[in-house]
CSV table of C-alpha atoms and ligand atoms in Angstrom, one decimal:
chain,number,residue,atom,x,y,z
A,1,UNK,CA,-113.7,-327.8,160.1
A,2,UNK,CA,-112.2,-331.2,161.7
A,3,UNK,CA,-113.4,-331.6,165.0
A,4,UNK,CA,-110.9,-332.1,168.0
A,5,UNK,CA,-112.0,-335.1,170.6
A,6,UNK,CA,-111.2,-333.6,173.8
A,7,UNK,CA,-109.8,-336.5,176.7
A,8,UNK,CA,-112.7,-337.3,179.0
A,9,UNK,CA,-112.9,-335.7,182.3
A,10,UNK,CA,-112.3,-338.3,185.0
A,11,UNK,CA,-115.3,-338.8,186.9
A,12,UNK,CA,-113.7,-337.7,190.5
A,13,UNK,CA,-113.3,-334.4,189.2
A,14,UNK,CA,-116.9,-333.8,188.3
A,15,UNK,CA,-118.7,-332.8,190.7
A,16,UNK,CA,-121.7,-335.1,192.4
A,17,UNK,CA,-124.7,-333.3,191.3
A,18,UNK,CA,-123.2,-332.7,187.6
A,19,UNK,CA,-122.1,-336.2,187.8
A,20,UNK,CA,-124.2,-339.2,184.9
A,21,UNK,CA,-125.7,-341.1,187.3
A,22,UNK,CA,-125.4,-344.9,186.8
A,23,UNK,CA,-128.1,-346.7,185.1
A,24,UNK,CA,-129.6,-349.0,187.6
A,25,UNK,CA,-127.8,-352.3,188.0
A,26,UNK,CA,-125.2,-351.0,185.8
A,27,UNK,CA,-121.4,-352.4,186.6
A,28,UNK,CA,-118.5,-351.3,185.7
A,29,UNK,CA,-115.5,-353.0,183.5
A,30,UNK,CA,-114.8,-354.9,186.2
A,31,UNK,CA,-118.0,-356.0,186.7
A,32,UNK,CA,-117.6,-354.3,190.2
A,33,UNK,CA,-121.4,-352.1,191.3
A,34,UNK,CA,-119.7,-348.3,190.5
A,35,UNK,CA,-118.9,-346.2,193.3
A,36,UNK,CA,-121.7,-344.5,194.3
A,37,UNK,CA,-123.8,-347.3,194.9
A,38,UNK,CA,-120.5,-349.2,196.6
A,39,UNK,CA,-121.6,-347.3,199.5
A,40,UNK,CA,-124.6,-348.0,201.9
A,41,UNK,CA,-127.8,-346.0,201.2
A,42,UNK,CA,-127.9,-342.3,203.3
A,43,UNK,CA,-130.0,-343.9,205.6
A,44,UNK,CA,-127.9,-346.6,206.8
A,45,UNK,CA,-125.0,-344.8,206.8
A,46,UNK,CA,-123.2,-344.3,210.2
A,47,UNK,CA,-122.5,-340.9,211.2
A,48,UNK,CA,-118.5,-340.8,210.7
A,49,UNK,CA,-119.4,-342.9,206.8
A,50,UNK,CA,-121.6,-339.7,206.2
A,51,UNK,CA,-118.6,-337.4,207.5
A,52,UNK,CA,-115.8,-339.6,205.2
A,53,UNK,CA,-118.4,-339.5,202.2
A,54,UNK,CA,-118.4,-335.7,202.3
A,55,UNK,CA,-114.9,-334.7,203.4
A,56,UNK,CA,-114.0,-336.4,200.0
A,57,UNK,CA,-116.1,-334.2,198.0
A,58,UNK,CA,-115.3,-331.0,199.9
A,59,UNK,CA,-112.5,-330.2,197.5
A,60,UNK,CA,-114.8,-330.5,194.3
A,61,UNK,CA,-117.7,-328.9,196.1
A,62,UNK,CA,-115.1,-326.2,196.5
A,63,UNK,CA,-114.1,-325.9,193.2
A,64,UNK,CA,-117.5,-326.0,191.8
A,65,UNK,CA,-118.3,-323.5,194.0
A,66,UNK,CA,-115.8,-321.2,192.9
A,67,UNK,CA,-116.4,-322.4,189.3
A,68,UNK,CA,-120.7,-321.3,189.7
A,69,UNK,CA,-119.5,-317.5,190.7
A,70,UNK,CA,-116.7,-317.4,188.0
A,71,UNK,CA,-117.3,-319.7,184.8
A,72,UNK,CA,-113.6,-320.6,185.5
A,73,UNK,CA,-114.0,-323.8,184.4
A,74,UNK,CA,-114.9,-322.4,180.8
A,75,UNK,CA,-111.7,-319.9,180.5
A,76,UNK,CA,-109.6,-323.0,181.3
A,77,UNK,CA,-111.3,-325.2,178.4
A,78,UNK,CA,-111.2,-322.6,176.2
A,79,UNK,CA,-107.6,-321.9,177.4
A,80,UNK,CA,-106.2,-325.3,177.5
A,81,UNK,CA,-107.9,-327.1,174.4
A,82,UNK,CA,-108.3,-324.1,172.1
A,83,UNK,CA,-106.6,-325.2,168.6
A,84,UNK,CA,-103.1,-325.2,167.3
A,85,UNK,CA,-102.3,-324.7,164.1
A,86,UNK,CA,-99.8,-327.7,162.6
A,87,UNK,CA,-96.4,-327.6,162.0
A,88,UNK,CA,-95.9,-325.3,165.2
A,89,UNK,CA,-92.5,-326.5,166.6
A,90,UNK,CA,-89.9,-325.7,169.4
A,91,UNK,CA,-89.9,-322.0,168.0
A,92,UNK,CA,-93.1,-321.7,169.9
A,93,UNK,CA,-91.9,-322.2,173.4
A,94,UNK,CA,-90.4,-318.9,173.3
A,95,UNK,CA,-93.4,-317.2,175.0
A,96,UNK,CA,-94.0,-319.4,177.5
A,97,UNK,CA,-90.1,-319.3,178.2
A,98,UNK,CA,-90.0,-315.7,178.7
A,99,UNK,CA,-93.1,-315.9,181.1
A,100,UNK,CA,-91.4,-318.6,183.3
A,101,UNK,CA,-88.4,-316.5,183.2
A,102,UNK,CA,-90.2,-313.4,184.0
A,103,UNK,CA,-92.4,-315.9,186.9
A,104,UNK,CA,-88.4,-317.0,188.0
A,105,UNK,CA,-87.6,-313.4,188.5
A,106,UNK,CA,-90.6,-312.1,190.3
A,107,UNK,CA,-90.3,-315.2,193.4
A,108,UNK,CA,-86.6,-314.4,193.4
A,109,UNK,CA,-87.4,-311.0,193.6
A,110,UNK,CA,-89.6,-311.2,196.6
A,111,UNK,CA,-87.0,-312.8,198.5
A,112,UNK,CA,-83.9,-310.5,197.9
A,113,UNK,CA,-86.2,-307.9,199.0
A,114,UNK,CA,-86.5,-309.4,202.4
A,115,UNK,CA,-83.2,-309.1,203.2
A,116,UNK,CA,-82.0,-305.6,200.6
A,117,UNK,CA,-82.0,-302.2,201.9
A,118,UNK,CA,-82.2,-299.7,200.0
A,119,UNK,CA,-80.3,-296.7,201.3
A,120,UNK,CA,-76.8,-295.6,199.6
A,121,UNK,CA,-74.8,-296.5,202.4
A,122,UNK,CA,-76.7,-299.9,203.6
A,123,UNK,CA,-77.4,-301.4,200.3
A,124,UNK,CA,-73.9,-302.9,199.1
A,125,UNK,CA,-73.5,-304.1,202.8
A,126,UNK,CA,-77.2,-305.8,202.5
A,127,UNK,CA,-75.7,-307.5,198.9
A,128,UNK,CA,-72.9,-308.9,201.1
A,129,UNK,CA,-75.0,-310.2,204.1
A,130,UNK,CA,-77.7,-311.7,201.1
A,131,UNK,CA,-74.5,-313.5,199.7
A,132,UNK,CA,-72.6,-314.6,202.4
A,133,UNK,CA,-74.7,-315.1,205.6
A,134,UNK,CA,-78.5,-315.8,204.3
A,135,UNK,CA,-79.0,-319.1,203.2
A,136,UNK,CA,-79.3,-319.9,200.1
A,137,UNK,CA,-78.8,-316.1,199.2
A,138,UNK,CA,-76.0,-316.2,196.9
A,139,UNK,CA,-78.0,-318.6,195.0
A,140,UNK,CA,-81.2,-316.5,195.0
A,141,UNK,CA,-79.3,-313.6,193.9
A,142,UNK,CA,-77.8,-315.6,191.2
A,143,UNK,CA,-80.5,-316.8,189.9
A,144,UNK,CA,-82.2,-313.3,190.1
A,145,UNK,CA,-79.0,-311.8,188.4
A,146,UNK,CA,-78.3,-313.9,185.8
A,147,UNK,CA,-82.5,-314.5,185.4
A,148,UNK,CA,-82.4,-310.6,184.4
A,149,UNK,CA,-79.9,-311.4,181.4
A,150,UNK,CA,-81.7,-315.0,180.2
A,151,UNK,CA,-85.2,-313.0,179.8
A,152,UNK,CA,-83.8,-310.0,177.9
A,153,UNK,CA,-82.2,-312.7,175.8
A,154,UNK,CA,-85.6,-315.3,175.7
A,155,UNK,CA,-88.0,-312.1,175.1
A,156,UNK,CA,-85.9,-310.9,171.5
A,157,UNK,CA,-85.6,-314.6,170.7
A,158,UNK,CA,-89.9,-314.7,170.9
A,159,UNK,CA,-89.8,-311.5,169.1
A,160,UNK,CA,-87.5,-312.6,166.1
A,161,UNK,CA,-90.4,-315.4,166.2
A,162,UNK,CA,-93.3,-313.8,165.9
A,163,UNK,CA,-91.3,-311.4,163.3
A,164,UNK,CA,-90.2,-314.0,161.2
A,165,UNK,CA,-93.1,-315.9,161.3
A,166,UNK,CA,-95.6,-312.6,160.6
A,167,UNK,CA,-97.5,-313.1,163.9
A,168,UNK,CA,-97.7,-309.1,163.7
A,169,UNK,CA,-99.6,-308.6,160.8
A,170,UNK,CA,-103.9,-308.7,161.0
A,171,UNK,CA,-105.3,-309.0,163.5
A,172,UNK,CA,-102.2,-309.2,165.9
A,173,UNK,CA,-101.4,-305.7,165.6
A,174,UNK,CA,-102.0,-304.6,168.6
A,175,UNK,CA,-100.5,-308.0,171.0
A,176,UNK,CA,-97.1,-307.1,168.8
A,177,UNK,CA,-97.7,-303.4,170.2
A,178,UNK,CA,-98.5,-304.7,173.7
A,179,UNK,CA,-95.4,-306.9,173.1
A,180,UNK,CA,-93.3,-303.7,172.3
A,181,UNK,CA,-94.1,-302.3,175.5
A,182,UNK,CA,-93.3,-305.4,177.1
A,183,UNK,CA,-90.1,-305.1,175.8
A,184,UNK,CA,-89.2,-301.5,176.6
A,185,UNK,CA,-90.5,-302.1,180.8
A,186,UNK,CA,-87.8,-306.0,180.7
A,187,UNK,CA,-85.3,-303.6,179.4
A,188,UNK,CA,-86.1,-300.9,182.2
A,189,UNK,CA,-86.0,-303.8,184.8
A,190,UNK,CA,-82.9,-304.8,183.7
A,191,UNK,CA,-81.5,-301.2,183.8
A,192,UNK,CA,-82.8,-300.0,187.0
A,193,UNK,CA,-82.1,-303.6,188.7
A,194,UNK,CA,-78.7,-302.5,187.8
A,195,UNK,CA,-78.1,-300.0,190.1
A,196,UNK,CA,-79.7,-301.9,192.9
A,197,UNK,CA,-76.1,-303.6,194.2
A,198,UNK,CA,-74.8,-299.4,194.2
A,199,UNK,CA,-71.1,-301.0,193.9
A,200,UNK,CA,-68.4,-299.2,191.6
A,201,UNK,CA,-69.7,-301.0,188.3
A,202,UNK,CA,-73.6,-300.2,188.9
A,203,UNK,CA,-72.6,-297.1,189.9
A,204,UNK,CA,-70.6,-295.7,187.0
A,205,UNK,CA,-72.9,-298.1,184.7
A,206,UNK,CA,-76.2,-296.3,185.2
A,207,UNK,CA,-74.6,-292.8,185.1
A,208,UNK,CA,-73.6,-294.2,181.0
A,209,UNK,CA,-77.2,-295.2,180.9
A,210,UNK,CA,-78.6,-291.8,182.4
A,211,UNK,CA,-76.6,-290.0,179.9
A,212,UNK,CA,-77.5,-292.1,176.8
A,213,UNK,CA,-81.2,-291.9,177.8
A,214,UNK,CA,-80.5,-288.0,178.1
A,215,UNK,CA,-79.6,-288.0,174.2
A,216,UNK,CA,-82.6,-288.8,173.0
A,217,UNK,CA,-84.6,-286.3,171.2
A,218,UNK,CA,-87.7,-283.9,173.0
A,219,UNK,CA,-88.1,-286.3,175.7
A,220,UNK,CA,-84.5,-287.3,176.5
A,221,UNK,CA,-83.3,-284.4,179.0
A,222,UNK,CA,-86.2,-284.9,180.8
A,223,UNK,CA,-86.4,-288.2,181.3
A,224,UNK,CA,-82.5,-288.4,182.6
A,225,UNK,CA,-83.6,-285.8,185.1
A,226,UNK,CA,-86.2,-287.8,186.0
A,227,UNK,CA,-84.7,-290.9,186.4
A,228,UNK,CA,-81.5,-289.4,188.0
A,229,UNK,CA,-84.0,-287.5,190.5
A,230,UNK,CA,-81.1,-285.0,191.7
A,231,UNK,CA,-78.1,-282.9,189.9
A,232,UNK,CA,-75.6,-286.1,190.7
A,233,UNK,CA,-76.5,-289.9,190.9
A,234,UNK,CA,-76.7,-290.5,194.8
A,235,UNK,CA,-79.7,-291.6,197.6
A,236,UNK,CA,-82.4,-289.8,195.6
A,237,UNK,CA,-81.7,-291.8,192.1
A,238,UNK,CA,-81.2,-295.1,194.3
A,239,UNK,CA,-84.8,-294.7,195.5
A,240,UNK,CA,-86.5,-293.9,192.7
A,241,UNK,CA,-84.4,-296.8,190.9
A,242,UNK,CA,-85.8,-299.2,193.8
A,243,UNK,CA,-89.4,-297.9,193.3
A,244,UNK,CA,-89.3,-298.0,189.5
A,245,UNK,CA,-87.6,-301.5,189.7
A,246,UNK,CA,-90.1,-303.1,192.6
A,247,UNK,CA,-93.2,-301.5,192.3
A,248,UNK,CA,-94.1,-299.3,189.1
A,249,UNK,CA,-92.2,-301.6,186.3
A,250,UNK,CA,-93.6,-305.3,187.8
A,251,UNK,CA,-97.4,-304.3,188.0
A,252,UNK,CA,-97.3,-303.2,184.6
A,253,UNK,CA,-95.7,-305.9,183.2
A,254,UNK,CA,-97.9,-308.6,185.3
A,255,UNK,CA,-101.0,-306.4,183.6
A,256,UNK,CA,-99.2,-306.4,179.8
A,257,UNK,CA,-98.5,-310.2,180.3
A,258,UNK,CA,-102.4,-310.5,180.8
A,259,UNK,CA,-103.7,-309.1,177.8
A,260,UNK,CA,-101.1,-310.3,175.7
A,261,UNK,CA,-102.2,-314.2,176.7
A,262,UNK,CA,-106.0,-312.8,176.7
A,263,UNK,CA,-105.1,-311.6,173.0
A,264,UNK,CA,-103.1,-314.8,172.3
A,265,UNK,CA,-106.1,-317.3,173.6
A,266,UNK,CA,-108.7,-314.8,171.5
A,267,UNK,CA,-106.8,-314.9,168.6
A,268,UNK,CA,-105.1,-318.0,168.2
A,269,UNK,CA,-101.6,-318.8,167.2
A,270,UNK,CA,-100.2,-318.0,163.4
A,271,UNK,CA,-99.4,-321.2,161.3
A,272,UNK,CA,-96.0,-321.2,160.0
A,273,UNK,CA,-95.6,-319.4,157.2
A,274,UNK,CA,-94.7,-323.0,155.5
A,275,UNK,CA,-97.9,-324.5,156.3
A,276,UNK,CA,-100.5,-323.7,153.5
A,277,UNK,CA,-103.6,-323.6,154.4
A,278,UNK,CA,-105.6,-326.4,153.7
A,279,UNK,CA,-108.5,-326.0,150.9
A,280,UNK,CA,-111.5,-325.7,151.8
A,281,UNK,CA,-114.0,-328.4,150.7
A,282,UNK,CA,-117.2,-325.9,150.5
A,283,UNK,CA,-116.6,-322.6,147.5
A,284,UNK,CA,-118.5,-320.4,150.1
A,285,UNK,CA,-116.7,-317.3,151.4
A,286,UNK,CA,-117.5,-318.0,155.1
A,287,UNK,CA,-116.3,-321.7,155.0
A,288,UNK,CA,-113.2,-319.9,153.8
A,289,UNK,CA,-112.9,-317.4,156.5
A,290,UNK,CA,-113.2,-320.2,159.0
A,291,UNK,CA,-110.4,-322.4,157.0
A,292,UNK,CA,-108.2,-319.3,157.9
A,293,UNK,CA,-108.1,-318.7,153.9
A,294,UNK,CA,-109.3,-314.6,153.1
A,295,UNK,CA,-110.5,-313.4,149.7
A,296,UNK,CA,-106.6,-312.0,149.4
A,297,UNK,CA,-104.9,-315.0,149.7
A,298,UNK,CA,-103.2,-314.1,153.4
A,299,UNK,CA,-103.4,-316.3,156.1
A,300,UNK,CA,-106.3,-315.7,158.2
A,301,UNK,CA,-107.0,-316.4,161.9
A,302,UNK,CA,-104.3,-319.2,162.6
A,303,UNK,CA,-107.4,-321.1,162.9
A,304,UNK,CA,-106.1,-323.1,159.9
A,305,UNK,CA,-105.1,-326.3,159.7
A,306,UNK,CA,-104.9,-327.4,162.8
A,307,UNK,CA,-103.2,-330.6,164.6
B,1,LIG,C1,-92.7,-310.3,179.1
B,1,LIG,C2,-92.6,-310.5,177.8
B,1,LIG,C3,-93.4,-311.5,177.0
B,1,LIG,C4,-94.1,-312.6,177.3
B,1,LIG,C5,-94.2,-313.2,178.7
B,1,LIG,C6,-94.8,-313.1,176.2
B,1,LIG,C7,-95.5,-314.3,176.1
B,1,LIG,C8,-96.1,-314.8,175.0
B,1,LIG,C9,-96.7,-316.1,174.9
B,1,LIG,C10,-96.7,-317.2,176.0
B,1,LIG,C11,-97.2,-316.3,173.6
B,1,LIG,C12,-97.9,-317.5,173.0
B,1,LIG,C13,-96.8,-318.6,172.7
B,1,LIG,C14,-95.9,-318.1,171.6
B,1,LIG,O1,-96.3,-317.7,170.5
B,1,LIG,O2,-94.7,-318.1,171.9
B,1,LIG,C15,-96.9,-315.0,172.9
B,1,LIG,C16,-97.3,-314.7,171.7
B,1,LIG,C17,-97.1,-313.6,171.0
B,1,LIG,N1,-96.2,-312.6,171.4
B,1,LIG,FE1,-95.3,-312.4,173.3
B,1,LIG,N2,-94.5,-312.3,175.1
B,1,LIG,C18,-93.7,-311.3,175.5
B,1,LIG,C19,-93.1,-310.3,174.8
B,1,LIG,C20,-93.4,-310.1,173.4
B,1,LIG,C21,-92.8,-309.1,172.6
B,1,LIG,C22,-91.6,-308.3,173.0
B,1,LIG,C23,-93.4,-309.2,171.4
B,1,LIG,C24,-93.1,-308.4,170.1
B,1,LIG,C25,-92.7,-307.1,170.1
B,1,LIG,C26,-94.4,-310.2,171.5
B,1,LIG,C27,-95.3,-310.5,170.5
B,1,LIG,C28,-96.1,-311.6,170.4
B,1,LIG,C29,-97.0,-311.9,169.4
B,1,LIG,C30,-97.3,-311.1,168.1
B,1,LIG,C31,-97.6,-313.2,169.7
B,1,LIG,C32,-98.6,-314.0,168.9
B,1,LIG,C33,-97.8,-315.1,168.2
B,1,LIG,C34,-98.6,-315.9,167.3
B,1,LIG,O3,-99.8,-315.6,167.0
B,1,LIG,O4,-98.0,-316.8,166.7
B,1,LIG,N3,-94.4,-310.7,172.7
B,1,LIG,N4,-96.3,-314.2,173.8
C-alpha cells in the first residue's frame, strides 16, 4: 500500500516536553543557536523572562492538556489525513455543503429565536419587528428562509451522489440508512419551520401538509392528529410546530450528523465507480482486501487507490 508523507508539525505547536530537543551546539538554517537555547538558562532568568517564557506556552500546555485526558489529537489525525480515494472530484463537496448549510441554519436559528414569539396572536407581529426594526433581522431571516430551501436542495444533490456513485452498497449500508433519516428530520424542519411566520400562506400551507401526511397508510391519521395537536390548526399546532422545529428535530439531526461523519471517517470514502482499482502487486487474498479489491470483483473499502 503507498504510504502517504504527512506535512511536519511546526515545532511551536508541539508541546515543550514532547518537543526533539536540539543536539548540543546544533544551529539552525540560519546558522542562528535554535530557540530554546536563544534564551538565558532558568537560573539567570529574571522573574518577568520566566513569566513571558511561560505565558507563551500556556496555550499548548492547554491543549496538551486537554489532548492527555482525550486523545483528541489522534481523532483529528485520523480525521484530517485519513486517505482519499483518486479521482474524487467537486461531486464530493456535497456533504460537507449540506453540513455548512445545516451549521448556517442552526446560528441563524438561534438568533431569530431571540427576538420570535411563539403565540398565535404575537408571532406574525414578532416576524415584522425581526424584519423591520432588529438589525440585521431581515437579513438573518433571509438567510434562515432561503437556508431552509438551499439544504433541502444540497442534501438530495449528496444523495444522487452517493446513489450514483454506489456509496450505499457494503459496508455503507447503514450511513445511507442514517442518511435517510437525515433526510426525512431536513424535510420535517422545513415543514414545521413553515408554519412558524403563522401568516395566510403558512397557515393554509401546513393545513395541505397536515392533510397529505394524514393520507398515508396505518400511521397517517395519527400522525396528522398529532402534529395538528387539536380538531383545527390554531395555538396548540403552533406550539408543538415550535417545539418539533427548535428542540426535538435539531438534537436529532446534530446526533445523526455525528455518526454519519464517525461512519464516513471509519469507513472511508467510495472511489468513483470509473476509478479501477489498482492491481495488487502481492497474489495473496489479504493484500487484496487491503487494495480495496474482494474475491467478487466489487470495490472494497474505498481504501483503494488513493491520491
Ligand atoms: C444533514 C444531512 C447530511 C449531511 C450533513 C451529510 C454529510 C456527509 C458528509 C460530509 C459526507 C462525506 C463527504 C461526501 O461524501 O460528500 C457524507 C457521506 C455520505 N453520506 Fe451524507 N450527509 C447528509 C445526508 C445524507 C443522506 C440524505 C444520505 C442518503 C440517503 C447520505 C448518505 C451518505 C453516504 C452513503 C456517504 C458515504 C459516501 C462515500 O463513501 O462516498 N447522507 N455525508
Amino acid at each position: 500500500m503507498p504510504k502517504i508523507s504527512l506535512p511536519k508539525i511546526p515545532d511551536k505547536v508541539v508541546p515543550a516536553p514532547l518537543r526533539k530537543p536540539a543536539k548540543p551546539g546544533s544551529t539552525d538554517a540560519k546558522g542562528q543557536a535554535p530557540q530554546d537555547l536563544k534564551s538565558a538558562p532558568p537560573e539567570r532568568q529574571t522573574h518577568v523572562q520566566k513569566l513571558t517564557d511561560q505565558a507563551k506556552e500556556a496555550p499548548v500546555d492547554v491543549l496538551a492538556w486537554v489532548d492527555q485526558r482525550t486523545g483528541a489529537s489522534g481523532f483529528l489525525t485520523g480525521m484530517l489525513y485519513r486517505k482519499v480515494p483518486k479521482g474524487t472530484n467537486w461531486f464530493y463537496t456535497l456533504g460537507s455543503a449540506t453540513l455548512f448549510a445545516f451549521i448556517v441554519q442552526a446560528v441563524t436559528g438561534v438568533f431569530l429565536a431571540m427576538f420570535y414569539t411563539p403565540s398565535a396572536t404575537q408571532a406574525y407581529a414578532s416576524i415584522s419587528h425581526i424584519n423591520n426594526e432588529v438589525p440585521l433581522g431581515a437579513l438573518v431571516h433571509g438567510m434562515h428562509k432561503w437556508g431552509s430551501s438551499v439544504m433541502v436542495i444540497l442534501i438530495f444533490l449528496h444523495m444522487g451522489r452517493t446513489f450514483f456513485f454506489g456509496a450505499y452498497k457494503y459496508p455503507r449500508e447503514l450511513n445511507w440508512v442514517i442518511g435517510v433519516v437525515l433526510l426525512i428530520l431536513t424535510m420535517t424542519m422545513a415543514f414545521t419551520g413553515y408554519l412558524l411566520p403563522f401568516d395566510q400562506r403558512s397557515f393554509w400551507a401546513s393545513i395541505v401538509g397536515i392533510n397529505i401526511n394524514g393520507t398515508g397508510p396505518v400511521v397517517g391519521p395519527y400522525l396528522s392528529d398529532f402534529l395538528r395537536a387539536g380538531p383545527e390548526l390554531g395555538a396548540t399546532t403552533l406550539s408543538r410546530f415550535y417545539a418539533i422545529h427548535m428542540l426535538l428535530v435539531p438534537g436529532a439531526i446534530i446526533a445523526l450528523i455525528g455518526a454519519h461523519m464517525y461512519l464516513v471517517v471509519k469507513l472511508g470514502t467510495t472511489a468513483p465507480p470509473w476509478v479501477k482499482a489498482e492491481k495488487p502487486k502481492v497474489a495473496a487474498p489479504v493484500a487484496q482486501l487491503d487494495a480495496g479489491v474482494e474475491s467478487n470483483g466489487h470495490r472494497g473499502n474505498g481504501s483503494a487507490p488513493t491520491a
